[in-house]
Amino acid sequence: MPLQIIRNDITKMKVDAIVNAANNSLLGGGGVDGAIHRAAGKELLAECRTLGGCDTGKAKITRGYGLDAKYVIHTVGPIYEDGKQGEHELLESCYRESLALAKEYKCESVAFPLISAGVYGYPKAQAFRVAVDTVTEFLLENDMLVYIVLFGKEAFMVSEKLFADITEYIDDRYVERHTDKKLEKIRKCAVLGSVAKRANIESAICEASSAPEDLSSRLSQIDESFSQMLLRKIDERGITDSECYKRANIDRKLFSKIRKDVNYKPSKPTVIAFAIALKLTLAETEEMLKKAGFALSHSNKFDIIIEYFISKGIFDIFEINEVLFAFDQSLLGA
Ligand code: AR6
């Protein structure tokens, strides 16, 4: 099941468990720790007192009390010095140990803040990378919905170089279209054209329905559906269904719905998520989008960002989602 990156206050998350960036005493503090204790109430501190503290890189679990979450998993991140004191391994361990506890307590959903990325000084972009990589590795073997919750304006994770490249790519394709009056006119004509086209299609449908003997032969000519195309591509790529939906950051249940329903109508981000998982070319992506009634256009940033990654042959859905997130666009997958 998938990884979601969202912007929120973690104390507001309706999940089975939220993770707390605690200290070795487990007796509360500032930052997210303070916010969680305030929202959960005094009983949380009372239970924490019974735990005997926690080592750095380890995790302990309590109930959630006043929170919407059933549990709080308290983990202690490393204090960042210079990156050479085992900080990376300790931080990875925080995520692994927390996820293992969540699994043991049969949590289906869990939300993490960026451990160590506040008072403990871990550079935010690096802390984010560790979070995404460790959670992704866990999700390859386990079914769980994991949120990485960013707070306030934390949208720093995309490297400056990548950010600049994509901004330029967007500018080249998007701004030009929207500032050039001639092109705008052409675009409007195209829209009118498509209205006319639709009118033709509608009249064709009317004709078809007024001639029922013709209808079944017309219907038999309908193209392969989205779901059929998806399953065919999975076979052609020689990957398993689960490899495909995991790479697409798609929930197993949604995948089996698509598998069972030949006429399933997916959303645009879902189609693109599968296109990325299957490493389709731009032309193949367009073809798959068409099956679901969509297209890529240069008049929105989401499409241009997707086009950027596909044309560069970068098919890491989490990397793409980081960028989409940084540009305030919908994310791919569930
Ligand atoms: N929801 C989500 N994220 C938050 C929230 C919130 N309500 N509040 C802060 N963050 P920090 P650490 C983000 O300092 O670096 C405590 O005093 C914040 O922007 O809370 O692991 C403990 O008791 C940052 O990205 O935790 C320890 O002594 C991230 O949460 C020490 O701080 C972690 O920031 C732990 O330091």
mmCIF file of C-alpha atoms and ligand atoms in Angstrom:
data_model
loop_
_atom_site.group_PDB
_atom_site.id
_atom_site.type_symbol
_atom_site.label_atom_id
_atom_site.label_comp_id
_atom_site.label_asym_id
_atom_site.label_seq_id
_atom_site.Cartn_x
_atom_site.Cartn_y
_atom_site.Cartn_z
ATOM 1 C CA MET A 1 0.000 0.000 0.000
ATOM 2 C CA PRO A 2 1.071 3.491 -0.627
ATOM 3 C CA LEU A 3 3.115 6.309 0.736
ATOM 4 C CA GLN A 4 1.514 9.722 0.921
ATOM 5 C CA ILE A 5 3.278 13.011 1.494
ATOM 6 C CA ILE A 6 0.972 15.619 2.923
ATOM 7 C CA ARG A 7 1.058 18.961 4.642
ATOM 8 C CA ASN A 8 -0.734 18.880 7.967
ATOM 9 C CA ASP A 9 -0.475 19.113 11.716
ATOM 10 C CA ILE A 10 0.218 15.515 12.727
ATOM 11 C CA THR A 11 -2.005 15.770 15.813
ATOM 12 C CA LYS A 12 -4.977 16.130 13.446
ATOM 13 C CA MET A 13 -4.305 12.919 11.540
ATOM 14 C CA LYS A 14 -7.005 10.247 11.596
ATOM 15 C CA VAL A 15 -4.763 7.205 11.404
ATOM 16 C CA ASP A 16 -4.140 4.128 13.527
ATOM 17 C CA ALA A 17 -0.835 5.505 14.812
ATOM 18 C CA ILE A 18 1.074 8.746 14.729
ATOM 19 C CA VAL A 19 4.800 8.806 15.366
ATOM 20 C CA ASN A 20 6.317 11.210 17.850
ATOM 21 C CA ALA A 21 9.812 12.691 17.500
ATOM 22 C CA ALA A 22 10.619 12.284 21.186
ATOM 23 C CA ASN A 23 13.742 12.481 23.369
ATOM 24 C CA ASN A 24 15.408 9.748 25.443
ATOM 25 C CA SER A 25 13.330 10.503 28.546
ATOM 26 C CA LEU A 26 9.988 10.171 26.688
ATOM 27 C CA LEU A 27 8.675 12.750 29.105
ATOM 28 C CA GLY A 28 7.715 15.382 26.555
ATOM 29 C CA GLY A 29 9.436 18.427 25.122
ATOM 30 C CA GLY A 30 8.947 21.056 22.437
ATOM 31 C CA GLY A 31 8.215 20.762 18.694
ATOM 32 C CA VAL A 32 6.007 17.942 17.555
ATOM 33 C CA ASP A 33 6.513 16.165 20.893
ATOM 34 C CA GLY A 34 4.971 19.090 22.778
ATOM 35 C CA ALA A 35 2.086 19.342 20.291
ATOM 36 C CA ILE A 36 1.309 15.623 20.609
ATOM 37 C CA HIS A 37 1.358 15.695 24.420
ATOM 38 C CA ARG A 38 -0.888 18.762 24.485
ATOM 39 C CA ALA A 39 -3.394 17.178 22.111
ATOM 40 C CA ALA A 40 -3.361 13.741 23.764
ATOM 41 C CA GLY A 41 -3.701 15.027 27.343
ATOM 42 C CA LYS A 42 -2.056 14.185 30.669
ATOM 43 C CA GLU A 43 -2.758 10.461 30.471
ATOM 44 C CA LEU A 44 -0.180 10.187 27.693
ATOM 45 C CA LEU A 45 2.553 11.531 29.942
ATOM 46 C CA ALA A 46 1.409 9.163 32.715
ATOM 47 C CA GLU A 47 1.820 6.153 30.402
ATOM 48 C CA CYS A 48 5.154 7.476 29.096
ATOM 49 C CA ARG A 49 6.446 7.567 32.678
ATOM 50 C CA THR A 50 6.014 3.778 32.878
ATOM 51 C CA LEU A 51 8.204 3.118 29.821
ATOM 52 C CA GLY A 52 11.642 3.796 31.276
ATOM 53 C CA GLY A 53 12.797 6.071 28.431
ATOM 54 C CA CYS A 54 13.950 5.014 24.987
ATOM 55 C CA ASP A 55 17.318 4.674 23.246
ATOM 56 C CA THR A 56 18.149 6.712 20.177
ATOM 57 C CA GLY A 57 17.046 4.858 17.030
ATOM 58 C CA LYS A 58 14.503 2.757 18.953
ATOM 59 C CA ALA A 59 10.729 3.128 19.401
ATOM 60 C CA LYS A 60 8.049 2.504 22.027
ATOM 61 C CA ILE A 61 4.279 2.554 21.777
ATOM 62 C CA THR A 62 1.481 4.011 23.914
ATOM 63 C CA ARG A 63 -2.214 4.628 23.465
ATOM 64 C CA GLY A 64 -3.360 7.838 21.787
ATOM 65 C CA TYR A 65 -5.779 9.114 24.467
ATOM 66 C CA GLY A 66 -7.222 12.473 23.334
ATOM 67 C CA LEU A 67 -5.891 12.069 19.774
ATOM 68 C CA ASP A 68 -7.823 10.651 16.832
ATOM 69 C CA ALA A 69 -4.989 8.153 16.464
ATOM 70 C CA LYS A 70 -5.335 4.940 18.457
ATOM 71 C CA TYR A 71 -1.598 4.785 19.224
ATOM 72 C CA VAL A 72 1.402 7.033 19.535
ATOM 73 C CA ILE A 73 4.734 5.496 18.576
ATOM 74 C CA HIS A 74 7.541 7.387 20.274
ATOM 75 C CA THR A 75 10.891 7.256 18.571
ATOM 76 C CA VAL A 76 14.084 9.103 19.372
ATOM 77 C CA GLY A 77 15.994 10.494 16.431
ATOM 78 C CA PRO A 78 19.718 11.293 16.430
ATOM 79 C CA ILE A 79 20.985 14.766 17.209
ATOM 80 C CA TYR A 80 22.719 15.862 14.023
ATOM 81 C CA GLU A 81 26.362 16.803 14.431
ATOM 82 C CA ASP A 82 28.269 16.519 11.166
ATOM 83 C CA GLY A 83 26.656 13.502 9.481
ATOM 84 C CA LYS A 84 29.629 11.283 10.383
ATOM 85 C CA GLN A 85 28.402 10.077 13.765
ATOM 86 C CA GLY A 86 26.045 7.387 12.447
ATOM 87 C CA GLU A 87 23.151 9.849 12.202
ATOM 88 C CA HIS A 88 21.913 8.345 8.925
ATOM 89 C CA GLU A 89 21.748 4.768 10.265
ATOM 90 C CA LEU A 90 20.099 5.901 13.488
ATOM 91 C CA LEU A 91 17.489 7.855 11.611
ATOM 92 C CA GLU A 92 16.754 4.894 9.326
ATOM 93 C CA SER A 93 16.427 2.772 12.420
ATOM 94 C CA CYS A 94 13.785 5.176 13.859
ATOM 95 C CA TYR A 95 11.582 4.610 10.823
ATOM 96 C CA ARG A 96 12.192 0.849 10.712
ATOM 97 C CA GLU A 97 11.556 0.318 14.424
ATOM 98 C CA SER A 98 8.436 2.490 14.339
ATOM 99 C CA LEU A 99 7.060 0.653 11.318
ATOM 100 C CA ALA A 100 7.801 -2.705 12.928
ATOM 101 C CA LEU A 101 5.838 -1.650 16.015
ATOM 102 C CA ALA A 102 2.984 -0.375 13.855
ATOM 103 C CA LYS A 103 2.908 -3.732 12.113
ATOM 104 C CA GLU A 104 3.010 -5.643 15.390
ATOM 105 C CA TYR A 105 -0.011 -3.625 16.595
ATOM 106 C CA LYS A 106 -1.801 -4.306 13.303
ATOM 107 C CA CYS A 107 -1.957 -0.667 12.293
ATOM 108 C CA GLU A 108 -3.212 -0.143 8.769
ATOM 109 C CA SER A 109 -2.231 3.503 8.644
ATOM 110 C CA VAL A 110 0.573 5.457 10.278
ATOM 111 C CA ALA A 111 1.762 9.054 10.058
ATOM 112 C CA PHE A 112 5.351 10.282 10.565
ATOM 113 C CA PRO A 113 6.654 13.776 11.085
ATOM 114 C CA LEU A 114 10.189 14.399 9.843
ATOM 115 C CA ILE A 115 12.085 12.861 12.730
ATOM 116 C CA SER A 116 15.168 14.842 13.849
ATOM 117 C CA ALA A 117 14.491 17.595 11.320
ATOM 118 C CA GLY A 118 13.620 20.266 13.908
ATOM 119 C CA VAL A 119 15.390 20.867 17.207
ATOM 120 C CA TYR A 120 17.761 17.937 16.515
ATOM 121 C CA GLY A 121 19.087 19.750 13.472
ATOM 122 C CA TYR A 122 19.097 17.059 10.761
ATOM 123 C CA PRO A 123 19.142 18.905 7.396
ATOM 124 C CA LYS A 124 15.533 18.782 6.286
ATOM 125 C CA ALA A 125 16.073 17.658 2.697
ATOM 126 C CA GLN A 126 18.294 14.787 3.872
ATOM 127 C CA ALA A 127 15.902 13.840 6.665
ATOM 128 C CA PHE A 128 13.112 13.739 4.121
ATOM 129 C CA ARG A 129 15.169 11.492 1.800
ATOM 130 C CA VAL A 130 15.836 9.025 4.628
ATOM 131 C CA ALA A 131 12.126 9.008 5.505
ATOM 132 C CA VAL A 132 10.989 8.343 1.937
ATOM 133 C CA ASP A 133 13.638 5.681 1.231
ATOM 134 C CA THR A 134 13.109 3.751 4.452
ATOM 135 C CA VAL A 135 9.328 3.826 4.235
ATOM 136 C CA THR A 136 9.391 2.810 0.567
ATOM 137 C CA GLU A 137 11.628 -0.145 1.328
ATOM 138 C CA PHE A 138 9.206 -1.254 4.058
ATOM 139 C CA LEU A 139 6.194 -0.886 1.763
ATOM 140 C CA LEU A 140 7.698 -3.211 -0.819
ATOM 141 C CA GLU A 141 7.189 -6.034 1.659
ATOM 142 C CA ASN A 142 4.235 -4.800 3.716
ATOM 143 C CA ASP A 143 0.705 -3.515 3.295
ATOM 144 C CA MET A 144 0.221 -0.246 5.133
ATOM 145 C CA LEU A 145 -0.778 3.309 4.361
ATOM 146 C CA VAL A 146 2.080 5.531 5.473
ATOM 147 C CA TYR A 147 1.932 9.310 5.594
ATOM 148 C CA ILE A 148 4.916 11.589 5.821
ATOM 149 C CA VAL A 149 3.469 14.729 7.303
ATOM 150 C CA LEU A 150 5.205 17.975 6.531
ATOM 151 C CA PHE A 151 4.482 20.943 8.682
ATOM 152 C CA GLY A 152 3.761 24.446 7.465
ATOM 153 C CA LYS A 153 5.946 25.472 4.572
ATOM 154 C CA GLU A 154 8.209 22.426 4.525
ATOM 155 C CA ALA A 155 8.560 21.952 0.763
ATOM 156 C CA PHE A 156 12.321 22.062 0.641
ATOM 157 C CA MET A 157 13.087 18.509 -0.295
ATOM 158 C CA VAL A 158 13.549 18.778 -4.021
ATOM 159 C CA SER A 159 17.137 19.527 -4.881
ATOM 160 C CA GLU A 160 17.731 23.052 -6.123
ATOM 161 C CA LYS A 161 19.119 21.750 -9.411
ATOM 162 C CA LEU A 162 16.052 19.598 -10.107
ATOM 163 C CA PHE A 163 13.751 22.390 -9.029
ATOM 164 C CA ALA A 164 15.480 24.832 -11.366
ATOM 165 C CA ASP A 165 15.408 22.342 -14.274
ATOM 166 C CA ILE A 166 11.721 21.733 -13.879
ATOM 167 C CA THR A 167 10.880 25.388 -13.448
ATOM 168 C CA GLU A 168 12.676 26.061 -16.697
ATOM 169 C CA TYR A 169 10.897 23.171 -18.405
ATOM 170 C CA ILE A 170 7.542 24.518 -17.222
ATOM 171 C CA ASP A 171 8.408 28.048 -18.292
ATOM 172 C CA ASP A 172 9.395 26.889 -21.760
ATOM 173 C CA ARG A 173 6.115 25.126 -22.287
ATOM 174 C CA TYR A 174 3.551 26.772 -20.080
ATOM 175 C CA VAL A 175 4.213 30.477 -19.748
ATOM 176 C CA GLU A 176 4.779 30.889 -23.469
ATOM 177 C CA ARG A 177 1.396 29.364 -24.220
ATOM 178 C CA HIS A 178 -0.343 31.586 -21.766
ATOM 179 C CA THR A 179 1.211 34.849 -22.758
ATOM 180 C CA ASP A 180 1.038 34.462 -26.509
ATOM 181 C CA LYS A 181 -2.317 35.799 -27.729
ATOM 182 C CA LYS A 182 -2.094 33.999 -31.082
ATOM 183 C CA LEU A 183 -1.529 30.649 -29.417
ATOM 184 C CA GLU A 184 -4.344 31.357 -27.001
ATOM 185 C CA LYS A 185 -6.635 31.971 -29.982
ATOM 186 C CA ILE A 186 -5.515 28.712 -31.587
ATOM 187 C CA ARG A 187 -6.181 26.941 -28.325
ATOM 188 C CA LYS A 188 -9.700 28.389 -28.156
ATOM 189 C CA CYS A 189 -10.372 27.263 -31.715
ATOM 190 C CA ALA A 190 -9.182 23.802 -30.769
ATOM 191 C CA VAL A 191 -11.666 23.771 -27.898
ATOM 192 C CA LEU A 192 -14.444 24.857 -30.234
ATOM 193 C CA GLY A 193 -13.265 22.171 -32.660
ATOM 194 C CA SER A 194 -13.546 19.550 -29.995
ATOM 195 C CA VAL A 195 -17.077 20.740 -29.183
ATOM 196 C CA ALA A 196 -17.948 20.308 -32.836
ATOM 197 C CA LYS A 197 -16.312 16.901 -32.845
ATOM 198 C CA ARG A 198 -18.350 15.936 -29.800
ATOM 199 C CA ALA A 199 -21.511 17.031 -31.578
ATOM 200 C CA ASN A 200 -20.575 14.692 -34.441
ATOM 201 C CA ILE A 201 -19.966 11.850 -32.060
ATOM 202 C CA GLU A 202 -23.287 12.509 -30.398
ATOM 203 C CA SER A 203 -25.075 12.414 -33.696
ATOM 204 C CA ALA A 204 -23.257 9.172 -34.526
ATOM 205 C CA ILE A 205 -24.497 7.701 -31.268
ATOM 206 C CA CYS A 206 -28.026 8.817 -32.129
ATOM 207 C CA GLU A 207 -27.723 7.162 -35.521
ATOM 208 C CA ALA A 208 -26.388 3.997 -33.954
ATOM 209 C CA SER A 209 -29.210 3.788 -31.456
ATOM 210 C CA SER A 210 -31.825 4.403 -34.125
ATOM 211 C CA ALA A 211 -30.440 1.444 -36.079
ATOM 212 C CA PRO A 212 -30.255 -1.341 -33.477
ATOM 213 C CA GLU A 213 -29.255 -4.066 -35.938
ATOM 214 C CA ASP A 214 -26.059 -2.114 -36.496
ATOM 215 C CA LEU A 215 -25.295 -1.466 -32.857
ATOM 216 C CA SER A 216 -23.783 -4.784 -31.835
ATOM 217 C CA SER A 217 -21.355 -4.781 -34.725
ATOM 218 C CA ARG A 218 -20.348 -1.205 -33.874
ATOM 219 C CA LEU A 219 -19.890 -2.067 -30.239
ATOM 220 C CA SER A 220 -17.722 -5.049 -31.067
ATOM 221 C CA GLN A 221 -15.277 -2.613 -32.630
ATOM 222 C CA ILE A 222 -14.713 -0.719 -29.411
ATOM 223 C CA ASP A 223 -11.004 -0.550 -28.618
ATOM 224 C CA GLU A 224 -9.160 -2.305 -25.853
ATOM 225 C CA SER A 225 -10.173 -0.670 -22.549
ATOM 226 C CA PHE A 226 -7.842 0.963 -20.035
ATOM 227 C CA SER A 227 -7.941 -2.075 -17.789
ATOM 228 C CA GLN A 228 -7.201 -4.456 -20.683
ATOM 229 C CA MET A 229 -4.322 -2.298 -21.827
ATOM 230 C CA LEU A 230 -2.914 -2.153 -18.315
ATOM 231 C CA LEU A 231 -3.014 -5.937 -17.886
ATOM 232 C CA ARG A 232 -1.506 -6.474 -21.319
ATOM 233 C CA LYS A 233 1.358 -4.096 -20.562
ATOM 234 C CA ILE A 234 2.020 -5.830 -17.246
ATOM 235 C CA ASP A 235 2.323 -9.147 -19.109
ATOM 236 C CA GLU A 236 4.507 -7.638 -21.797
ATOM 237 C CA ARG A 237 6.835 -6.148 -19.197
ATOM 238 C CA GLY A 238 7.056 -9.542 -17.454
ATOM 239 C CA ILE A 239 6.357 -8.051 -14.019
ATOM 240 C CA THR A 240 3.883 -9.243 -11.406
ATOM 241 C CA ASP A 241 0.685 -7.408 -10.532
ATOM 242 C CA SER A 242 2.022 -6.556 -7.102
ATOM 243 C CA GLU A 243 5.281 -5.177 -8.485
ATOM 244 C CA CYS A 244 3.199 -2.984 -10.735
ATOM 245 C CA TYR A 245 0.799 -1.536 -8.182
ATOM 246 C CA LYS A 246 3.549 -1.019 -5.633
ATOM 247 C CA ARG A 247 5.696 0.841 -8.136
ATOM 248 C CA ALA A 248 2.580 2.855 -8.987
ATOM 249 C CA ASN A 249 1.994 3.662 -5.312
ATOM 250 C CA ILE A 250 -1.499 2.217 -5.767
ATOM 251 C CA ASP A 251 -3.516 0.418 -3.151
ATOM 252 C CA ARG A 252 -3.930 -3.351 -3.690
ATOM 253 C CA LYS A 253 -7.728 -3.091 -3.345
ATOM 254 C CA LEU A 254 -7.927 -0.452 -6.044
ATOM 255 C CA PHE A 255 -5.790 -2.599 -8.322
ATOM 256 C CA SER A 256 -8.047 -5.631 -7.920
ATOM 257 C CA LYS A 257 -11.073 -3.443 -8.664
ATOM 258 C CA ILE A 258 -9.424 -2.375 -11.921
ATOM 259 C CA ARG A 259 -8.473 -5.954 -12.709
ATOM 260 C CA LYS A 260 -12.057 -7.176 -12.241
ATOM 261 C CA ASP A 261 -13.808 -4.347 -14.055
ATOM 262 C CA VAL A 262 -12.938 -4.239 -17.712
ATOM 263 C CA ASN A 263 -14.639 -0.847 -18.032
ATOM 264 C CA TYR A 264 -13.084 0.698 -14.936
ATOM 265 C CA LYS A 265 -12.780 4.486 -15.268
ATOM 266 C CA PRO A 266 -9.601 5.582 -13.478
ATOM 267 C CA SER A 267 -8.636 9.125 -12.510
ATOM 268 C CA LYS A 268 -5.886 10.829 -14.479
ATOM 269 C CA PRO A 269 -3.253 10.558 -11.703
ATOM 270 C CA THR A 270 -4.030 6.831 -11.449
ATOM 271 C CA VAL A 271 -3.424 6.275 -15.169
ATOM 272 C CA ILE A 272 -0.181 8.215 -14.968
ATOM 273 C CA ALA A 273 0.913 6.302 -11.891
ATOM 274 C CA PHE A 274 0.571 3.060 -13.862
ATOM 275 C CA ALA A 275 2.326 4.568 -16.856
ATOM 276 C CA ILE A 276 5.249 5.429 -14.582
ATOM 277 C CA ALA A 277 5.228 1.976 -12.971
ATOM 278 C CA LEU A 278 5.321 0.373 -16.411
ATOM 279 C CA LYS A 279 7.991 2.796 -17.638
ATOM 280 C CA LEU A 280 5.905 3.696 -20.661
ATOM 281 C CA THR A 281 7.199 6.086 -23.271
ATOM 282 C CA LEU A 282 5.469 9.410 -23.748
ATOM 283 C CA ALA A 283 3.543 8.056 -26.747
ATOM 284 C CA GLU A 284 2.441 4.959 -24.823
ATOM 285 C CA THR A 285 1.432 7.138 -21.871
ATOM 286 C CA GLU A 286 -0.689 9.281 -24.172
ATOM 287 C CA GLU A 287 -2.288 6.121 -25.563
ATOM 288 C CA MET A 288 -3.108 4.815 -22.111
ATOM 289 C CA LEU A 289 -4.501 8.192 -21.041
ATOM 290 C CA LYS A 290 -6.707 8.250 -24.123
ATOM 291 C CA LYS A 291 -8.239 4.935 -23.073
ATOM 292 C CA ALA A 292 -9.524 6.678 -19.973
ATOM 293 C CA GLY A 293 -10.561 9.835 -21.806
ATOM 294 C CA PHE A 294 -7.586 12.007 -20.831
ATOM 295 C CA ALA A 295 -4.629 13.656 -22.514
ATOM 296 C CA LEU A 296 -1.449 15.456 -21.530
ATOM 297 C CA SER A 297 -1.539 19.141 -22.225
ATOM 298 C CA HIS A 298 0.826 22.060 -21.917
ATOM 299 C CA SER A 299 -1.742 24.171 -20.181
ATOM 300 C CA ASN A 300 -1.231 22.717 -16.764
ATOM 301 C CA LYS A 301 1.832 22.252 -14.621
ATOM 302 C CA PHE A 302 0.935 18.731 -13.541
ATOM 303 C CA ASP A 303 1.063 17.478 -17.123
ATOM 304 C CA ILE A 304 4.280 19.300 -17.918
ATOM 305 C CA ILE A 305 6.004 17.886 -14.849
ATOM 306 C CA ILE A 306 4.905 14.363 -15.815
ATOM 307 C CA GLU A 307 6.127 14.933 -19.343
ATOM 308 C CA TYR A 308 9.462 16.143 -17.970
ATOM 309 C CA PHE A 309 10.051 12.936 -16.014
ATOM 310 C CA ILE A 310 8.872 10.541 -18.707
ATOM 311 C CA SER A 311 10.943 12.225 -21.367
ATOM 312 C CA LYS A 312 13.996 12.041 -19.088
ATOM 313 C CA GLY A 313 13.327 8.346 -18.404
ATOM 314 C CA ILE A 314 12.937 8.935 -14.654
ATOM 315 C CA PHE A 315 10.311 6.526 -13.345
ATOM 316 C CA ASP A 316 10.668 6.811 -9.597
ATOM 317 C CA ILE A 317 7.167 7.645 -8.444
ATOM 318 C CA PHE A 318 8.319 9.050 -5.118
ATOM 319 C CA GLU A 319 10.794 11.386 -6.737
ATOM 320 C CA ILE A 320 8.038 12.550 -9.075
ATOM 321 C CA ASN A 321 5.657 13.004 -6.150
ATOM 322 C CA GLU A 322 8.224 15.113 -4.311
ATOM 323 C CA VAL A 323 8.356 17.461 -7.243
ATOM 324 C CA LEU A 324 4.580 17.497 -7.703
ATOM 325 C CA PHE A 325 4.288 18.296 -4.025
ATOM 326 C CA ALA A 326 6.810 21.107 -4.280
ATOM 327 C CA PHE A 327 4.788 22.614 -7.119
ATOM 328 C CA ASP A 328 1.482 22.166 -5.234
ATOM 329 C CA GLN A 329 0.084 19.594 -7.663
ATOM 330 C CA SER A 330 -1.919 16.412 -6.986
ATOM 331 C CA LEU A 331 0.268 13.427 -6.236
ATOM 332 C CA LEU A 332 0.371 10.154 -8.117
ATOM 333 C CA GLY A 333 -1.040 6.958 -6.745
ATOM 334 C CA ALA A 334 -3.673 6.347 -4.146
HETATM 335 N N1 AR6 B 1 2.907 18.264 12.961
HETATM 336 C C1 AR6 B 1 3.802 17.787 12.071
HETATM 337 N N2 AR6 B 1 5.092 18.105 12.086
HETATM 338 C C2 AR6 B 1 5.507 18.968 13.037
HETATM 339 C C3 AR6 B 1 4.647 19.521 14.011
HETATM 340 C C4 AR6 B 1 3.281 19.132 13.937
HETATM 341 N N3 AR6 B 1 2.380 19.573 14.805
HETATM 342 N N4 AR6 B 1 5.370 20.329 14.822
HETATM 343 C C5 AR6 B 1 6.632 20.303 14.366
HETATM 344 N N5 AR6 B 1 6.727 19.493 13.292
HETATM 345 P P1 AR6 B 1 11.030 18.471 16.243
HETATM 346 P P2 AR6 B 1 13.308 16.613 16.460
HETATM 347 C C6 AR6 B 1 7.900 19.135 12.484
HETATM 348 O O1 AR6 B 1 11.854 19.611 16.691
HETATM 349 O O2 AR6 B 1 14.090 17.441 15.531
HETATM 350 C C7 AR6 B 1 11.488 17.875 21.161
HETATM 351 O O3 AR6 B 1 11.675 18.841 22.135
HETATM 352 C C8 AR6 B 1 9.070 20.082 12.467
HETATM 353 O O4 AR6 B 1 8.855 21.129 11.527
HETATM 354 O O5 AR6 B 1 9.673 18.346 16.817
HETATM 355 O O6 AR6 B 1 13.291 15.143 16.258
HETATM 356 C C9 AR6 B 1 11.721 16.464 21.665
HETATM 357 O O7 AR6 B 1 11.307 16.312 22.993
HETATM 358 C C10 AR6 B 1 10.207 19.172 12.068
HETATM 359 O O8 AR6 B 1 10.264 19.019 10.652
HETATM 360 O O9 AR6 B 1 11.743 17.051 16.547
HETATM 361 C C11 AR6 B 1 13.177 16.314 21.483
HETATM 362 O O10 AR6 B 1 13.879 16.862 22.562
HETATM 363 C C12 AR6 B 1 9.813 17.824 12.649
HETATM 364 O O11 AR6 B 1 8.441 17.948 13.044
HETATM 365 C C13 AR6 B 1 13.478 17.087 20.243
HETATM 366 O O12 AR6 B 1 12.452 18.071 20.138
HETATM 367 C C14 AR6 B 1 10.636 17.395 13.859
HETATM 368 O O13 AR6 B 1 10.930 18.537 14.671
HETATM 369 C C15 AR6 B 1 13.407 16.225 19.014
HETATM 370 O O14 AR6 B 1 13.832 16.961 17.920
#
